[in-house]
Short mmCIF file of C-alpha atoms in Angstrom, two decimals:
data_model
loop_
_atom_site.label_atom_id
_atom_site.label_comp_id
_atom_site.label_asym_id
_atom_site.label_seq_id
_atom_site.Cartn_x
_atom_site.Cartn_y
_atom_site.Cartn_z
CA UNK A 1 17.99 0.56 4.08
CA UNK A 2 14.98 0.60 6.45
CA UNK A 3 12.67 0.72 3.44
CA UNK A 4 14.28 -2.38 1.93
CA UNK A 5 13.13 -5.95 2.50
CA UNK A 6 14.49 -7.97 5.39
CA UNK A 7 16.24 -10.31 2.94
CA UNK A 8 18.06 -7.41 1.29
CA UNK A 9 19.07 -5.92 4.63
CA UNK A 10 20.39 -9.22 5.94
CA UNK A 11 22.48 -9.89 2.84
CA UNK A 12 23.74 -6.30 2.79
CA UNK A 13 24.67 -6.50 6.48
CA UNK A 14 26.46 -9.80 5.89
CA UNK A 15 28.45 -8.36 3.00
CA UNK A 16 29.27 -5.22 4.96
CA UNK A 17 30.60 -7.23 7.91
CA UNK A 18 32.56 -9.49 5.58
CA UNK A 19 34.00 -6.48 3.76
CA UNK A 20 35.07 -4.85 7.04
CA UNK A 21 36.63 -8.12 8.23
CA UNK A 22 38.47 -8.54 4.93
CA UNK A 23 39.74 -4.96 5.10
CA UNK A 24 40.99 -5.44 8.66
CA UNK A 25 42.72 -8.73 7.76
CA UNK A 26 44.29 -7.17 4.66
CA UNK A 27 45.53 -4.11 6.60
CA UNK A 28 46.96 -6.15 9.47
CA UNK A 29 48.60 -8.60 7.06
CA UNK A 30 50.15 -5.84 4.95
CA UNK A 31 51.47 -3.97 7.98
CA UNK A 32 52.84 -7.16 9.52
CA UNK A 33 54.56 -8.20 6.31
CA UNK A 34 56.00 -4.73 5.78
CA UNK A 35 57.32 -4.69 9.32
CA UNK A 36 58.83 -8.14 8.89
CA UNK A 37 60.50 -7.24 5.59
CA UNK A 38 61.83 -3.97 6.97
CA UNK A 39 63.22 -5.83 9.97
CA UNK A 40 65.06 -8.24 7.71
CA UNK A 41 66.25 -5.34 5.56
CA UNK A 42 67.53 -3.51 8.65
CA UNK A 43 69.42 -6.61 9.76
CA UNK A 44 71.08 -6.97 6.39
CA UNK A 45 71.80 -3.23 6.36
CA UNK A 46 73.53 -3.32 9.75
CA UNK A 47 75.76 -6.21 8.74
CA UNK A 48 76.60 -4.74 5.37
CA UNK A 49 77.14 -1.21 6.67
CA UNK A 50 80.01 -2.30 8.93
CA UNK A 51 81.82 -4.02 6.10
CA UNK A 52 81.18 -1.23 3.61
CA UNK A 53 82.11 1.45 6.14
CA UNK A 54 85.64 -0.07 6.44
CA UNK A 55 85.96 -0.26 2.68
CA UNK A 56 84.79 3.32 2.17
CA UNK A 57 87.07 4.58 4.93
CA UNK A 58 90.16 3.70 2.80
CA UNK A 59 89.45 6.59 0.42
CA UNK A 60 87.97 9.97 0.90
CA UNK A 61 86.06 9.79 -2.35
CA UNK A 62 84.63 6.68 -3.96
CA UNK A 63 85.06 7.06 -7.70
CA UNK A 64 83.00 4.90 -10.03
CA UNK A 65 86.15 3.20 -11.21
CA UNK A 66 86.76 1.72 -7.75
CA UNK A 67 83.28 0.26 -7.73
CA UNK A 68 83.73 -1.30 -11.14
CA UNK A 69 87.08 -2.76 -10.04
CA UNK A 70 85.48 -4.33 -6.96
CA UNK A 71 82.34 -6.10 -8.18
CA UNK A 72 80.49 -8.15 -5.62
CA UNK A 73 81.44 -5.90 -2.73
CA UNK A 74 78.51 -3.58 -3.42
CA UNK A 75 74.99 -5.02 -3.40
CA UNK A 76 72.69 -3.88 -6.18
CA UNK A 77 70.63 -0.74 -5.44
CA UNK A 78 72.84 0.04 -2.43
CA UNK A 79 73.92 3.57 -1.53
CA UNK A 80 77.18 4.87 -0.08
CA UNK A 81 77.96 8.40 1.00
CA UNK A 82 80.94 10.03 2.77
CA UNK A 83 80.27 12.96 5.10
CA UNK A 84 82.96 15.22 6.65
CA UNK A 85 82.06 17.87 9.20
CA UNK A 86 78.39 17.42 8.32
CA UNK A 87 78.93 18.01 4.60
CA UNK A 88 78.46 15.33 1.96
CA UNK A 89 81.70 14.78 0.06
CA UNK A 90 80.40 12.13 -2.29
CA UNK A 91 77.31 9.92 -2.66
CA UNK A 92 76.76 7.07 -5.09
CA UNK A 93 74.16 4.44 -5.86
CA UNK A 94 75.34 1.12 -7.23
CA UNK A 95 72.85 -0.04 -9.84
CA UNK A 96 71.75 -3.57 -10.72
CA UNK A 97 73.84 -3.62 -13.90
CA UNK A 98 77.06 -2.96 -11.91
CA UNK A 99 77.22 0.73 -12.74
CA UNK A 100 77.39 3.72 -10.45
CA UNK A 101 74.85 6.55 -10.35
CA UNK A 102 75.68 9.76 -8.47
CA UNK A 103 73.13 11.07 -5.97
CA UNK A 104 71.69 14.45 -6.80
CA UNK A 105 72.99 17.28 -4.52
CA UNK A 106 69.34 18.08 -3.80
CA UNK A 107 69.17 14.90 -1.72
CA UNK A 108 72.34 15.71 0.33
CA UNK A 109 70.39 17.28 3.21
CA UNK A 110 68.51 13.99 3.75
CA UNK A 111 71.83 12.11 3.84
CA UNK A 112 73.40 14.61 6.22
CA UNK A 113 70.41 14.34 8.54
CA UNK A 114 70.97 10.65 9.26
CA UNK A 115 72.19 10.32 12.90
CA UNK A 116 75.40 8.37 13.55
CA UNK A 117 75.16 4.98 15.27
CA UNK A 118 71.35 5.16 15.19
CA UNK A 119 68.75 2.66 14.08
CA UNK A 120 68.08 2.62 10.32
CA UNK A 121 65.79 5.35 9.00
CA UNK A 122 63.80 5.69 5.78
CA UNK A 123 64.43 8.64 3.46
CA UNK A 124 62.80 9.57 0.19
CA UNK A 125 65.59 10.41 -2.26
CA UNK A 126 63.40 11.63 -5.05
CA UNK A 127 64.02 9.84 -8.34
CA UNK A 128 66.09 7.17 -6.59
CA UNK A 129 63.13 6.10 -4.44
CA UNK A 130 62.91 5.37 -0.74
CA UNK A 131 66.08 4.10 0.93
CA UNK A 132 66.75 2.63 4.33
CA UNK A 133 69.82 4.50 5.68
CA UNK A 134 72.27 4.00 8.54
CA UNK A 135 75.38 6.12 9.43
CA UNK A 136 78.59 4.78 11.02
CA UNK A 137 81.85 6.59 11.88
CA UNK A 138 84.72 5.98 9.44
CA UNK A 139 88.37 6.85 9.37
CA UNK A 140 89.77 10.41 9.76
CA UNK A 141 86.55 11.56 11.48
CA UNK A 142 84.39 10.91 8.40
CA UNK A 143 80.90 9.45 8.53
CA UNK A 144 79.94 6.69 6.16
CA UNK A 145 76.25 6.49 5.26
CA UNK A 146 75.07 3.19 3.82
CA UNK A 147 71.61 2.50 2.45
CA UNK A 148 69.49 -0.24 0.86
CA UNK A 149 66.45 0.47 -1.32
CA UNK A 150 62.93 -0.36 -0.04
CA UNK A 151 61.70 -1.12 -3.55
CA UNK A 152 61.63 -4.85 -2.87
CA UNK A 153 59.66 -4.36 0.32
CA UNK A 154 57.17 -2.05 -1.40
CA UNK A 155 56.73 -4.40 -4.37
CA UNK A 156 56.12 -7.37 -2.10
CA UNK A 157 53.58 -5.51 0.01
CA UNK A 158 51.86 -4.17 -3.13
CA UNK A 159 51.55 -7.68 -4.58
CA UNK A 160 50.13 -8.90 -1.28
CA UNK A 161 47.56 -6.09 -1.15
CA UNK A 162 46.55 -6.71 -4.78
CA UNK A 163 46.11 -10.40 -4.11
CA UNK A 164 44.05 -9.71 -1.00
CA UNK A 165 41.79 -7.29 -2.90
CA UNK A 166 41.14 -9.84 -5.63
CA UNK A 167 40.48 -12.59 -3.12
CA UNK A 168 38.21 -10.28 -1.06
CA UNK A 169 36.20 -9.28 -4.15
CA UNK A 170 35.69 -12.91 -5.20
CA UNK A 171 34.83 -13.84 -1.63
CA UNK A 172 32.29 -11.03 -1.32
CA UNK A 173 30.66 -12.00 -4.61
CA UNK A 174 30.43 -15.64 -3.61
CA UNK A 175 29.25 -14.74 -0.12
CA UNK A 176 26.59 -12.43 -1.54
CA UNK A 177 25.16 -15.09 -3.86
CA UNK A 178 25.37 -17.82 -1.26
CA UNK A 179 24.00 -15.54 1.46
CA UNK A 180 21.05 -14.53 -0.71
CA UNK A 181 20.14 -18.19 -1.28
CA UNK A 182 20.57 -19.14 2.37
CA UNK A 183 18.72 -16.09 3.70
CA UNK A 184 15.88 -16.70 1.26
CA UNK A 185 15.62 -20.30 2.44
CA UNK A 186 15.73 -19.30 6.10
CA UNK A 187 13.08 -16.61 5.60
CA UNK A 188 10.59 -18.89 3.86
CA UNK A 189 8.78 -19.63 7.17
CA UNK A 190 8.42 -15.89 7.77
CA UNK A 191 7.05 -15.46 4.25
CA UNK A 192 4.49 -18.18 4.99
CA UNK A 193 3.46 -16.24 8.09
CA UNK A 194 3.05 -13.08 6.00
CA UNK A 195 1.09 -14.97 3.33
CA UNK A 196 -1.28 -16.37 5.96
CA UNK A 197 -1.83 -12.91 7.44
CA UNK A 198 -2.45 -11.49 3.96
CA UNK A 199 -5.06 -14.16 3.17
CA UNK A 200 -6.83 -13.51 6.46
CA UNK A 201 -6.85 -9.76 5.76
CA UNK A 202 -8.81 -10.33 2.53
CA UNK A 203 -11.63 -12.22 4.27
CA UNK A 204 -14.98 -10.51 4.82
CA UNK A 205 -15.17 -10.58 8.61
CA UNK A 206 -17.77 -7.92 9.35
CA UNK A 207 -20.85 -9.89 8.37
CA UNK A 208 -22.11 -13.33 7.55
CA UNK A 209 -20.75 -16.69 8.58
CA UNK A 210 -16.96 -16.72 8.34
CA UNK A 211 -14.89 -19.90 8.17
CA UNK A 212 -11.49 -18.86 9.51
CA UNK A 213 -9.42 -21.92 8.62
CA UNK A 214 -6.16 -20.18 7.74
CA UNK A 215 -3.29 -21.15 10.02
CA UNK A 216 0.50 -20.79 10.00
CA UNK A 217 2.23 -24.18 9.44
CA UNK A 218 5.48 -23.17 11.19
CA UNK A 219 5.02 -23.24 14.96
CA UNK A 220 8.36 -24.51 16.25
CA UNK A 221 8.75 -22.89 19.70
CA UNK A 222 12.56 -23.10 19.44
CA UNK A 223 12.70 -20.55 16.61
CA UNK A 224 11.65 -16.92 16.52
CA UNK A 225 9.54 -17.42 13.39
CA UNK A 226 7.86 -20.42 15.00
CA UNK A 227 7.00 -18.33 18.04
CA UNK A 228 5.46 -15.66 15.80
CA UNK A 229 3.52 -18.32 13.91
CA UNK A 230 2.22 -19.88 17.12
CA UNK A 231 1.16 -16.46 18.43
CA UNK A 232 -0.62 -15.69 15.15
CA UNK A 233 -2.43 -19.04 15.22
CA UNK A 234 -3.47 -18.36 18.81
CA UNK A 235 -4.82 -14.97 17.80
CA UNK A 236 -6.69 -16.49 14.83
CA UNK A 237 -8.26 -19.03 17.18
CA UNK A 238 -9.55 -16.19 19.37
CA UNK A 239 -10.78 -14.23 16.31
CA UNK A 240 -12.52 -17.34 14.95
CA UNK A 241 -14.23 -17.92 18.27
CA UNK A 242 -15.34 -14.27 18.41
CA UNK A 243 -16.67 -14.46 14.84
CA UNK A 244 -18.62 -17.61 15.67
CA UNK A 245 -20.11 -15.91 18.73
CA UNK A 246 -20.98 -12.85 16.65
CA UNK A 247 -22.59 -15.01 13.97
CA UNK A 248 -24.61 -16.93 16.55
CA UNK A 249 -25.77 -13.65 18.07
CA UNK A 250 -26.72 -12.22 14.67
CA UNK A 251 -28.54 -15.42 13.75
CA UNK A 252 -30.54 -15.39 16.99
CA UNK A 253 -31.30 -11.69 16.50
CA UNK A 254 -32.48 -12.20 12.92
CA UNK A 255 -34.58 -15.16 13.96
CA UNK A 256 -36.08 -13.13 16.78
CA UNK A 257 -36.90 -10.21 14.47
CA UNK A 258 -38.38 -12.56 11.87
CA UNK A 259 -40.45 -14.46 14.45
CA UNK A 260 -41.59 -11.28 16.18
CA UNK A 261 -42.53 -9.63 12.89
CA UNK A 262 -44.38 -12.73 11.75
CA UNK A 263 -46.27 -13.00 15.02
CA UNK A 264 -47.18 -9.30 15.04
CA UNK A 265 -48.75 -9.40 11.61
CA UNK A 266 -51.85 -11.27 12.77
CA UNK A 267 -52.77 -9.07 15.79
CA UNK A 268 -52.10 -5.92 13.76
CA UNK A 269 -54.39 -7.14 11.00
CA UNK A 270 -57.01 -7.90 13.65
CA UNK A 271 -56.68 -4.43 15.17
CA UNK A 272 -57.14 -2.82 11.76
CA UNK A 273 -60.13 -5.05 11.00
CA UNK A 274 -61.88 -4.32 14.28
CA UNK A 275 -61.17 -0.61 13.89
CA UNK A 276 -62.73 -0.57 10.42
CA UNK A 277 -65.68 -2.63 11.66
CA UNK A 278 -66.29 -0.30 14.58
CA UNK A 279 -66.31 2.75 12.32
CA UNK A 280 -69.31 1.44 10.36
CA UNK A 281 -71.74 2.26 13.13
CA UNK A 282 -72.85 5.55 14.58
CA UNK A 283 -70.15 6.74 16.99
CA UNK A 284 -69.44 9.95 18.81
CA UNK A 285 -66.94 12.29 17.21
CA UNK A 286 -64.26 11.52 19.79
CA UNK A 287 -64.62 7.78 19.29
CA UNK A 288 -64.59 8.21 15.51
CA UNK A 289 -61.38 10.21 15.71
CA UNK A 290 -59.80 7.65 18.05
CA UNK A 291 -60.67 4.80 15.69
CA UNK A 292 -59.20 6.73 12.76
CA UNK A 293 -55.96 7.23 14.66
CA UNK A 294 -55.91 3.57 15.74
CA UNK A 295 -56.34 2.51 12.12
CA UNK A 296 -53.62 4.89 10.89
CA UNK A 297 -51.11 3.84 13.53
CA UNK A 298 -51.83 0.16 13.00
CA UNK A 299 -51.21 0.63 9.28
CA UNK A 300 -47.92 2.36 10.04
CA UNK A 301 -46.95 -0.38 12.49
CA UNK A 302 -47.90 -3.02 9.92
CA UNK A 303 -45.59 -1.33 7.40
CA UNK A 304 -42.79 -1.28 9.97
CA UNK A 305 -43.29 -4.97 10.75
CA UNK A 306 -43.30 -5.85 7.05
CA UNK A 307 -40.06 -3.90 6.58
CA UNK A 308 -38.42 -5.65 9.51
CA UNK A 309 -39.53 -9.02 8.22
CA UNK A 310 -38.14 -8.24 4.76
CA UNK A 311 -34.79 -7.17 6.20
CA UNK A 312 -34.63 -10.30 8.33
CA UNK A 313 -35.28 -12.46 5.28
CA UNK A 314 -32.66 -10.64 3.25
CA UNK A 315 -30.13 -10.92 6.09
CA UNK A 316 -30.83 -14.64 6.26
CA UNK A 317 -29.89 -14.95 2.59
CA UNK A 318 -33.34 -15.92 1.31
CA UNK A 319 -33.09 -16.26 -2.50
CA UNK A 320 -34.97 -13.69 -4.55
CA UNK A 321 -36.96 -14.33 -7.66
CA UNK A 322 -34.79 -14.18 -10.79
CA UNK A 323 -36.34 -13.19 -14.09
CA UNK A 324 -35.98 -10.45 -16.65
CA UNK A 325 -37.43 -7.24 -15.24
CA UNK A 326 -38.37 -4.25 -17.40
CA UNK A 327 -36.70 -1.59 -15.30
CA UNK A 328 -37.99 1.17 -17.56
CA UNK A 329 -41.62 0.23 -16.88
CA UNK A 330 -40.93 0.05 -13.14
CA UNK A 331 -39.46 3.55 -13.22
CA UNK A 332 -42.46 4.97 -15.06
CA UNK A 333 -44.93 3.34 -12.69
CA UNK A 334 -42.96 4.42 -9.61
CA UNK A 335 -42.78 8.05 -10.78
CA UNK A 336 -46.49 8.04 -11.55
CA UNK A 337 -47.26 6.76 -8.05
CA UNK A 338 -44.88 9.31 -6.51
CA UNK A 339 -46.59 12.11 -8.45
CA UNK A 340 -49.92 11.02 -7.05
CA UNK A 341 -48.53 10.89 -3.52
CA UNK A 342 -46.61 14.16 -3.80
CA UNK A 343 -48.25 16.48 -6.33
CA UNK A 344 -46.42 19.43 -4.82
CA UNK A 345 -43.10 18.18 -6.21
CA UNK A 346 -41.92 18.41 -9.81
CA UNK A 347 -41.24 14.90 -11.11
CA UNK A 348 -39.09 14.40 -14.22
CA UNK A 349 -37.92 11.36 -16.17
CA UNK A 350 -34.78 10.80 -18.19
CA UNK A 351 -35.03 7.42 -19.91
CA UNK A 352 -33.02 5.69 -22.63
CA UNK A 353 -34.46 5.01 -26.05
CA UNK A 354 -34.52 1.23 -25.61
CA UNK A 355 -36.11 -0.59 -22.66
CA UNK A 356 -33.66 -1.54 -19.94
CA UNK A 357 -33.98 -5.02 -18.51
CA UNK A 358 -32.15 -6.50 -15.55
CA UNK A 359 -32.34 -9.93 -13.94
CA UNK A 360 -34.04 -9.76 -10.58
CA UNK A 361 -37.17 -9.64 -8.50
CA UNK A 362 -39.66 -7.16 -9.96
CA UNK A 363 -41.54 -6.69 -6.69
CA UNK A 364 -38.38 -5.92 -4.71
CA UNK A 365 -36.95 -3.61 -7.38
CA UNK A 366 -40.26 -1.74 -7.42
CA UNK A 367 -39.92 -1.37 -3.66
CA UNK A 368 -36.41 0.08 -4.15
CA UNK A 369 -37.80 2.72 -6.50
CA UNK A 370 -40.75 3.45 -4.20
CA UNK A 371 -38.49 3.90 -1.18
CA UNK A 372 -36.07 6.20 -3.02
CA UNK A 373 -38.88 8.38 -4.33
CA UNK A 374 -40.64 8.39 -0.95
CA UNK A 375 -37.37 9.46 0.67
CA UNK A 376 -37.05 12.35 -1.80
CA UNK A 377 -40.70 13.34 -1.28
CA UNK A 378 -40.58 13.10 2.51
CA UNK A 379 -37.32 14.94 3.13
CA UNK A 380 -37.62 17.80 0.64
CA UNK A 381 -40.04 20.75 0.63
CA UNK A 382 -42.80 21.17 -1.92
CA UNK A 383 -41.68 22.61 -5.22
CA UNK A 384 -38.52 20.50 -5.25
CA UNK A 385 -37.64 18.97 -8.61
CA UNK A 386 -36.97 15.23 -8.47
CA UNK A 387 -35.40 13.68 -11.57
CA UNK A 388 -35.27 9.93 -12.13
CA UNK A 389 -32.66 8.97 -14.73
CA UNK A 390 -32.07 5.53 -16.16
CA UNK A 391 -29.05 4.68 -18.30
CA UNK A 392 -27.06 1.69 -19.48
CA UNK A 393 -23.39 1.16 -18.62
CA UNK A 394 -20.93 -1.42 -19.83
CA UNK A 395 -21.29 -3.33 -16.56
CA UNK A 396 -25.04 -2.91 -16.08
CA UNK A 397 -27.86 -0.46 -15.56
CA UNK A 398 -27.56 2.80 -13.63
CA UNK A 399 -30.53 4.38 -11.89
CA UNK A 400 -30.26 7.87 -10.41
CA UNK A 401 -32.76 9.73 -8.24
CA UNK A 402 -31.67 13.37 -8.03
CA UNK A 403 -33.40 16.22 -6.21
CA UNK A 404 -32.54 19.88 -5.79
CA UNK A 405 -33.58 19.99 -2.15
CA UNK A 406 -31.56 21.29 0.80
CA UNK A 407 -29.23 18.25 0.82
CA UNK A 408 -28.17 15.79 3.50
CA UNK A 409 -26.20 16.86 6.55
CA UNK A 410 -22.52 15.83 6.21
CA UNK A 411 -22.53 14.03 9.59
CA UNK A 412 -25.54 11.94 8.49
CA UNK A 413 -24.25 11.12 4.99
CA UNK A 414 -22.14 8.05 5.98
CA UNK A 415 -25.10 6.55 7.90
CA UNK A 416 -28.07 7.06 5.55
CA UNK A 417 -28.27 3.35 4.66
CA UNK A 418 -28.17 2.18 8.26
CA UNK A 419 -31.32 0.91 9.91
CA UNK A 420 -33.39 3.44 11.81
CA UNK A 421 -31.16 6.28 10.59
CA UNK A 422 -33.03 9.54 10.97
CA UNK A 423 -32.88 12.47 8.62
CA UNK A 424 -31.26 15.76 9.56
CA UNK A 425 -33.29 18.56 11.02
CA UNK A 426 -32.65 20.63 7.88
CA UNK A 427 -35.12 18.47 5.95
CA UNK A 428 -38.85 18.38 6.32
CA UNK A 429 -40.24 15.60 8.57
CA UNK A 430 -43.93 16.40 8.09
CA UNK A 431 -44.80 12.85 7.01
CA UNK A 432 -42.30 11.08 9.24
CA UNK A 433 -40.46 7.87 8.41
CA UNK A 434 -39.50 4.58 10.02
CA UNK A 435 -35.81 4.91 9.17
CA UNK A 436 -35.86 1.57 7.30
CA UNK A 437 -36.55 2.70 3.74
CA UNK A 438 -32.96 3.26 2.64
CA UNK A 439 -31.79 0.23 4.61
CA UNK A 440 -34.21 -1.87 2.54
CA UNK A 441 -32.88 -0.24 -0.64
CA UNK A 442 -29.34 -1.17 0.31
CA UNK A 443 -30.26 -4.74 1.25
CA UNK A 444 -32.35 -5.40 -1.88
CA UNK A 445 -29.75 -3.93 -4.22
CA UNK A 446 -27.00 -5.97 -2.53
CA UNK A 447 -29.14 -9.10 -2.91
CA UNK A 448 -29.27 -8.39 -6.64
CA UNK A 449 -25.48 -8.12 -6.79
CA UNK A 450 -25.56 -4.35 -7.27
CA UNK A 451 -24.50 -1.31 -5.32
CA UNK A 452 -26.04 1.94 -4.13
CA UNK A 453 -24.35 5.13 -3.04
CA UNK A 454 -25.35 8.67 -2.22
CA UNK A 455 -23.73 12.02 -2.99
CA UNK A 456 -25.14 15.19 -1.50
CA UNK A 457 -24.29 18.88 -1.38
CA UNK A 458 -26.57 21.78 -0.56
CA UNK A 459 -28.97 22.07 -3.49
CA UNK A 460 -28.41 18.58 -4.90
CA UNK A 461 -28.75 15.04 -3.56
CA UNK A 462 -28.25 12.00 -5.77
CA UNK A 463 -28.89 8.32 -5.01
CA UNK A 464 -27.13 6.15 -7.60
CA UNK A 465 -28.09 2.49 -7.98
CA UNK A 466 -26.13 0.10 -10.18
CA UNK A 467 -27.56 -3.29 -11.13
CA UNK A 468 -26.09 -6.07 -13.30
CA UNK A 469 -27.61 -5.97 -16.77
CA UNK A 470 -27.20 -7.23 -20.32
CA UNK A 471 -28.76 -4.15 -21.88
CA UNK A 472 -27.26 -2.43 -25.01
CA UNK A 473 -24.12 -0.41 -24.45
CA UNK A 474 -25.27 2.79 -26.18
CA UNK A 475 -28.37 4.71 -25.15
CA UNK A 476 -29.99 7.97 -26.21
CA UNK A 477 -31.74 9.85 -23.40
CA UNK A 478 -35.28 11.14 -23.96
CA UNK A 479 -36.39 14.67 -23.31
CA UNK A 480 -39.23 15.20 -20.84
CA UNK A 481 -42.11 16.85 -22.71
CA UNK A 482 -45.61 17.82 -21.71
CA UNK A 483 -48.84 17.29 -23.56
CA UNK A 484 -49.88 20.34 -25.53
CA UNK A 485 -46.86 22.43 -24.41
CA UNK A 486 -43.35 23.13 -25.53
CA UNK A 487 -40.55 21.24 -23.72
CA UNK A 488 -39.65 24.37 -21.79
CA UNK A 489 -43.16 24.95 -20.42
CA UNK A 490 -43.98 23.68 -16.93
CA UNK A 491 -46.31 20.69 -16.61
CA UNK A 492 -49.97 21.16 -16.01
CA UNK A 493 -51.27 20.86 -12.48
CA UNK A 494 -51.82 17.21 -11.63
CA UNK A 495 -50.20 15.79 -14.80
CA UNK A 496 -46.98 13.77 -14.97
CA UNK A 497 -45.81 13.39 -18.58
CA UNK A 498 -43.74 10.41 -19.71
CA UNK A 499 -42.51 9.21 -23.09
CA UNK A 500 -43.93 5.94 -24.44
CA UNK A 501 -44.00 4.13 -27.73
CA UNK A 502 -47.18 3.22 -29.66
CA UNK A 503 -47.18 -0.20 -28.01
CA UNK A 504 -47.36 1.37 -24.59
CA UNK A 505 -43.74 0.77 -23.52
CA UNK A 506 -41.48 3.61 -22.46
CA UNK A 507 -39.03 3.39 -25.33
CA UNK A 508 -39.95 5.59 -28.33
CA UNK A 509 -38.30 8.99 -28.98
CA UNK A 510 -40.21 11.93 -27.63
CA UNK A 511 -40.09 13.71 -30.98
CA UNK A 512 -42.25 11.10 -32.76
CA UNK A 513 -45.87 12.07 -33.34
CA UNK A 514 -48.26 10.36 -31.01
CA UNK A 515 -45.46 9.21 -28.72
CA UNK A 516 -46.45 11.29 -25.70
CA UNK A 517 -48.86 9.97 -23.11
CA UNK A 518 -50.22 12.06 -20.24
CA UNK A 519 -50.96 10.25 -17.00
CA UNK A 520 -53.74 12.16 -15.18
CA UNK A 521 -53.71 12.42 -11.41
CA UNK A 522 -55.98 14.11 -8.93
CA UNK A 523 -55.52 17.88 -8.80
CA UNK A 524 -53.64 19.47 -5.93
CA UNK A 525 -55.76 20.22 -2.88
#
């Protein structure tokens, strides 16, 4: 019953208690009535036994003829027996129709066992039923045993028990229905408390501005449910205050990051400008090297500031540009740029036959692709194959960036999209990173209403981006081919091959003549 609802347990407990009470009342009533009827029967038996003992003492045997000649002296279903020296001489039962029925000799031991001048006893005489017997001394040293049947007592008690069972069953049924209605009505305040808690549990409380207006209407301090409701409202007040404080803190932090990033852009640009200006003249080698490092670090710091400013704007909910974006073209351009930046990697494309378009900000989506490919290039050794696949799903477009590098450490995997998350030591860190690239990917994709997730095992890491789209449902992937080679041959050094149509868009099948364009890049150093 512990797994049942409170309403069911209350009704079941009520019915159980009512059933036990009804059983106790029925048992006590039946026993009391039986005792009362037996007491009355014993009183009648004592009075009748004295009269019948004198009548039976006139003759040693009581033939049936004597009984028929003396109607009215023998009550119906009464028993008379004559004992001499402990042996039964004769025993008869006077029936309701005025006849006489002899007692079977098998029952004589029960008659002989009745003590003389003792309180009435009950004896089961087999086919004759249960009789109440009493023994009195008669004439000539005989003992006269007189008995009355208990059939009337048993029938009365049985009718009482039957009536009580019927009444108890009807009472339990009515009590169950009425109890269910009453318990349901009394538990409605508790259900409102549960409903309020359930609505609060569905709210997004970990980020953004939260309006916690849910409250329990039942707060009567004189009831247990009201006390629970008041406590829950008090807790919600504290949670609401904490959420407001958290939101104020986040707002101030975002504003600080945005203001700081905005203010840092100007001095960083000035530092870069002065560094470039200083390098135009004749300088010693040490000064030239220092200016080069100043310029490089200022560029890196400028990138970090721009990333922080972008994240602050996205956190603040700044609306992005919304127009149809050719995701296929963005993928081709991003892979071409990645091939130029990382010629030591093998870059492959897997594109659908038709162009894939999604609503969004082209500049930000291009940044998503650039960050994912830069992450794959930075954290995998040279010679790693990076495959960019684009497909159409029923709910939108799916973009996958898969590499066969060493994988992501399991302890880092849940935190890869957090800000300033650093890669594991198992991956190359030759080029370094700010730790904001994947955080920007997550923020931009979320701003587009999409999702991004990562799955990684040793030898395979996959970043999967899903974006809302109205593209066709069925797509046919293209094979990656290389100019002048069979599809199985490796690409030429410094060439990234992509499939395009005659109009220049990445849509035509790779098998069509003239549908392969080679994008030249500088040779490997």
